[in-house]
Short mmCIF file of N, CA and C in Angstrom, two decimals:
data_model
loop_
_atom_site.label_atom_id
_atom_site.label_comp_id
_atom_site.label_asym_id
_atom_site.label_seq_id
_atom_site.Cartn_x
_atom_site.Cartn_y
_atom_site.Cartn_z
N ILE A 26 12.29 -42.88 -37.67
CA ILE A 26 11.86 -41.79 -36.81
C ILE A 26 10.69 -42.29 -35.97
N VAL A 27 10.82 -42.10 -34.69
CA VAL A 27 9.77 -42.52 -33.77
C VAL A 27 9.07 -41.27 -33.26
N HIS A 28 7.77 -41.24 -33.44
CA HIS A 28 6.99 -40.10 -32.98
C HIS A 28 6.64 -40.28 -31.51
N ARG A 29 7.02 -39.31 -30.72
CA ARG A 29 6.64 -39.31 -29.30
C ARG A 29 5.73 -38.11 -29.08
N PRO A 30 4.61 -38.34 -28.43
CA PRO A 30 3.70 -37.21 -28.19
C PRO A 30 4.36 -36.17 -27.27
N ARG A 31 4.07 -34.93 -27.54
CA ARG A 31 4.60 -33.86 -26.70
C ARG A 31 3.94 -33.89 -25.35
N ARG A 32 4.74 -33.72 -24.34
CA ARG A 32 4.22 -33.69 -22.99
C ARG A 32 3.55 -32.36 -22.72
N ILE A 33 2.36 -32.42 -22.17
CA ILE A 33 1.63 -31.21 -21.85
C ILE A 33 2.23 -30.59 -20.59
N ARG A 34 2.63 -29.33 -20.74
CA ARG A 34 3.22 -28.63 -19.59
C ARG A 34 2.11 -28.01 -18.77
N ARG A 35 2.12 -28.27 -17.52
CA ARG A 35 1.13 -27.69 -16.62
C ARG A 35 1.84 -26.80 -15.63
N GLY A 36 1.10 -25.90 -15.08
CA GLY A 36 1.67 -25.00 -14.10
C GLY A 36 1.77 -23.58 -14.66
N LEU A 37 2.41 -22.75 -13.89
CA LEU A 37 2.55 -21.34 -14.21
C LEU A 37 3.68 -21.12 -15.21
N PRO A 38 3.46 -20.31 -16.23
CA PRO A 38 4.54 -20.03 -17.19
C PRO A 38 5.51 -19.00 -16.59
N TRP A 39 6.50 -19.49 -15.89
CA TRP A 39 7.40 -18.62 -15.12
C TRP A 39 8.15 -17.63 -15.99
N ARG A 40 8.52 -18.02 -17.18
CA ARG A 40 9.26 -17.11 -18.06
C ARG A 40 8.38 -15.90 -18.42
N GLY A 41 7.11 -16.14 -18.68
CA GLY A 41 6.19 -15.05 -19.00
C GLY A 41 5.94 -14.14 -17.81
N VAL A 42 5.80 -14.72 -16.63
CA VAL A 42 5.59 -13.93 -15.42
C VAL A 42 6.81 -13.06 -15.16
N LEU A 43 8.00 -13.62 -15.30
CA LEU A 43 9.23 -12.86 -15.08
C LEU A 43 9.35 -11.73 -16.10
N PHE A 44 8.99 -11.99 -17.36
CA PHE A 44 9.04 -10.96 -18.39
C PHE A 44 8.11 -9.79 -18.05
N VAL A 45 6.90 -10.08 -17.61
CA VAL A 45 5.94 -9.03 -17.25
C VAL A 45 6.47 -8.22 -16.07
N LEU A 46 7.03 -8.87 -15.07
CA LEU A 46 7.57 -8.14 -13.92
C LEU A 46 8.74 -7.24 -14.30
N VAL A 47 9.62 -7.73 -15.14
CA VAL A 47 10.76 -6.92 -15.58
C VAL A 47 10.28 -5.73 -16.40
N MET A 48 9.33 -5.94 -17.28
CA MET A 48 8.81 -4.84 -18.09
C MET A 48 8.10 -3.80 -17.22
N LEU A 49 7.38 -4.24 -16.19
CA LEU A 49 6.74 -3.31 -15.26
C LEU A 49 7.79 -2.48 -14.54
N MET A 50 8.88 -3.12 -14.09
CA MET A 50 9.94 -2.39 -13.39
C MET A 50 10.60 -1.37 -14.32
N ILE A 51 10.82 -1.73 -15.58
CA ILE A 51 11.42 -0.79 -16.53
C ILE A 51 10.47 0.37 -16.82
N PHE A 52 9.19 0.08 -16.92
CA PHE A 52 8.20 1.14 -17.13
C PHE A 52 8.17 2.11 -15.95
N LYS A 53 8.17 1.56 -14.74
CA LYS A 53 8.19 2.42 -13.55
C LYS A 53 9.44 3.28 -13.52
N ALA A 54 10.58 2.68 -13.85
CA ALA A 54 11.84 3.42 -13.85
C ALA A 54 11.82 4.53 -14.89
N PHE A 55 11.27 4.24 -16.07
CA PHE A 55 11.17 5.27 -17.11
C PHE A 55 10.31 6.44 -16.63
N LEU A 56 9.15 6.13 -16.06
CA LEU A 56 8.29 7.21 -15.55
C LEU A 56 8.98 8.02 -14.48
N LEU A 57 9.65 7.35 -13.57
CA LEU A 57 10.35 8.03 -12.48
C LEU A 57 11.45 8.93 -13.04
N ALA A 58 12.20 8.46 -14.01
CA ALA A 58 13.26 9.27 -14.60
C ALA A 58 12.69 10.42 -15.43
N TYR A 59 11.58 10.21 -16.07
CA TYR A 59 11.01 11.21 -16.97
C TYR A 59 10.33 12.36 -16.22
N ILE A 60 9.52 12.04 -15.21
CA ILE A 60 8.76 13.10 -14.53
C ILE A 60 9.40 13.54 -13.22
N GLY A 61 10.37 12.82 -12.71
CA GLY A 61 11.07 13.23 -11.50
C GLY A 61 10.48 12.62 -10.24
N ASP A 62 11.30 12.65 -9.19
CA ASP A 62 10.92 12.01 -7.93
C ASP A 62 9.69 12.65 -7.29
N VAL A 63 9.67 13.98 -7.23
CA VAL A 63 8.59 14.68 -6.51
C VAL A 63 7.25 14.48 -7.23
N GLU A 64 7.24 14.68 -8.53
CA GLU A 64 6.00 14.52 -9.29
C GLU A 64 5.51 13.07 -9.26
N TYR A 65 6.43 12.12 -9.38
CA TYR A 65 6.07 10.71 -9.33
C TYR A 65 5.43 10.37 -7.98
N ALA A 66 6.06 10.84 -6.91
CA ALA A 66 5.52 10.57 -5.56
C ALA A 66 4.14 11.21 -5.38
N SER A 67 3.94 12.40 -5.94
CA SER A 67 2.63 13.04 -5.79
C SER A 67 1.55 12.29 -6.57
N ARG A 68 1.91 11.75 -7.73
CA ARG A 68 0.94 10.98 -8.51
C ARG A 68 0.60 9.66 -7.83
N VAL A 69 1.58 9.01 -7.23
CA VAL A 69 1.31 7.77 -6.48
C VAL A 69 0.45 8.09 -5.26
N ALA A 70 0.72 9.22 -4.60
CA ALA A 70 -0.09 9.63 -3.45
C ALA A 70 -1.54 9.88 -3.87
N ALA A 71 -1.73 10.46 -5.05
CA ALA A 71 -3.09 10.68 -5.54
C ALA A 71 -3.80 9.35 -5.79
N LEU A 72 -3.06 8.36 -6.29
CA LEU A 72 -3.65 7.03 -6.47
C LEU A 72 -4.03 6.40 -5.13
N GLU A 73 -3.18 6.60 -4.12
CA GLU A 73 -3.46 6.03 -2.80
C GLU A 73 -4.73 6.59 -2.19
N ALA A 74 -5.12 7.80 -2.58
CA ALA A 74 -6.33 8.42 -2.05
C ALA A 74 -7.58 7.95 -2.78
N GLY A 75 -7.43 7.17 -3.83
CA GLY A 75 -8.58 6.74 -4.63
C GLY A 75 -9.23 5.48 -4.08
N GLY A 76 -9.94 4.83 -4.97
CA GLY A 76 -10.66 3.61 -4.61
C GLY A 76 -9.73 2.41 -4.48
N THR A 77 -10.33 1.26 -4.35
CA THR A 77 -9.57 0.03 -4.11
C THR A 77 -8.64 -0.29 -5.27
N VAL A 78 -9.13 -0.19 -6.49
CA VAL A 78 -8.30 -0.50 -7.66
C VAL A 78 -7.15 0.49 -7.76
N GLU A 79 -7.43 1.76 -7.49
CA GLU A 79 -6.37 2.77 -7.54
C GLU A 79 -5.34 2.55 -6.44
N GLN A 80 -5.79 2.11 -5.27
CA GLN A 80 -4.85 1.82 -4.19
C GLN A 80 -3.95 0.64 -4.54
N ILE A 81 -4.50 -0.35 -5.22
CA ILE A 81 -3.68 -1.48 -5.68
C ILE A 81 -2.66 -0.97 -6.71
N GLY A 82 -3.11 -0.10 -7.61
CA GLY A 82 -2.20 0.49 -8.58
C GLY A 82 -1.10 1.30 -7.92
N ALA A 83 -1.44 2.02 -6.85
CA ALA A 83 -0.43 2.79 -6.12
C ALA A 83 0.58 1.87 -5.45
N PHE A 84 0.11 0.75 -4.93
CA PHE A 84 1.02 -0.21 -4.31
C PHE A 84 2.00 -0.78 -5.35
N VAL A 85 1.48 -1.10 -6.53
CA VAL A 85 2.32 -1.66 -7.58
C VAL A 85 3.30 -0.61 -8.11
N MET A 86 2.85 0.64 -8.24
CA MET A 86 3.68 1.69 -8.84
C MET A 86 4.60 2.39 -7.83
N ARG A 87 4.55 2.00 -6.58
CA ARG A 87 5.42 2.61 -5.58
C ARG A 87 6.88 2.43 -6.00
N ALA A 88 7.68 3.48 -5.81
CA ALA A 88 9.09 3.44 -6.23
C ALA A 88 9.92 2.64 -5.22
N ASP A 89 10.36 1.47 -5.63
CA ASP A 89 11.20 0.62 -4.79
C ASP A 89 12.67 0.93 -5.11
N PRO A 90 13.62 0.43 -4.31
CA PRO A 90 15.03 0.75 -4.54
C PRO A 90 15.56 0.33 -5.91
N VAL A 91 15.10 -0.80 -6.43
CA VAL A 91 15.56 -1.23 -7.76
C VAL A 91 15.06 -0.26 -8.83
N THR A 92 13.82 0.17 -8.72
CA THR A 92 13.26 1.12 -9.67
C THR A 92 14.02 2.44 -9.62
N GLN A 93 14.34 2.89 -8.42
CA GLN A 93 15.09 4.14 -8.28
C GLN A 93 16.49 4.02 -8.88
N TYR A 94 17.12 2.89 -8.68
CA TYR A 94 18.46 2.68 -9.24
C TYR A 94 18.43 2.69 -10.76
N VAL A 95 17.48 1.96 -11.34
CA VAL A 95 17.37 1.91 -12.80
C VAL A 95 16.98 3.29 -13.35
N ALA A 96 16.13 4.02 -12.65
CA ALA A 96 15.75 5.37 -13.08
C ALA A 96 16.95 6.30 -13.08
N ASN A 97 17.82 6.16 -12.08
CA ASN A 97 19.04 6.98 -12.04
C ASN A 97 19.96 6.64 -13.20
N LEU A 98 19.99 5.38 -13.62
CA LEU A 98 20.79 5.01 -14.79
C LEU A 98 20.19 5.57 -16.08
N MET A 99 18.86 5.61 -16.16
CA MET A 99 18.18 6.08 -17.37
C MET A 99 18.16 7.60 -17.49
N ALA A 100 18.15 8.30 -16.38
CA ALA A 100 17.91 9.75 -16.36
C ALA A 100 18.79 10.55 -17.32
N PRO A 101 20.09 10.32 -17.40
CA PRO A 101 20.89 11.13 -18.33
C PRO A 101 20.50 10.96 -19.80
N TYR A 102 19.91 9.85 -20.15
CA TYR A 102 19.55 9.59 -21.54
C TYR A 102 18.15 10.04 -21.89
N ILE A 103 17.34 10.34 -20.88
CA ILE A 103 15.95 10.71 -21.13
C ILE A 103 15.80 12.23 -21.22
N LYS A 104 16.44 12.95 -20.33
CA LYS A 104 16.26 14.41 -20.31
C LYS A 104 17.30 15.11 -21.11
#
């Protein structure tokens, strides 16, 4: 058996970044399906009226087409 040192991986952990993005999209879809389109939009609008951090949160939580599609798939099972 020949021992070879493990190569140090450098750079961004893409698998972890992708996992976080997918989980964020699923969370947004769950909220959208649970509270409804109108209430979700009003809460995002309230965030947009806040400070800088809240505006960034509103940008991230904005309902995109993929989130709306997944929310429509989830809706019958949530309510």
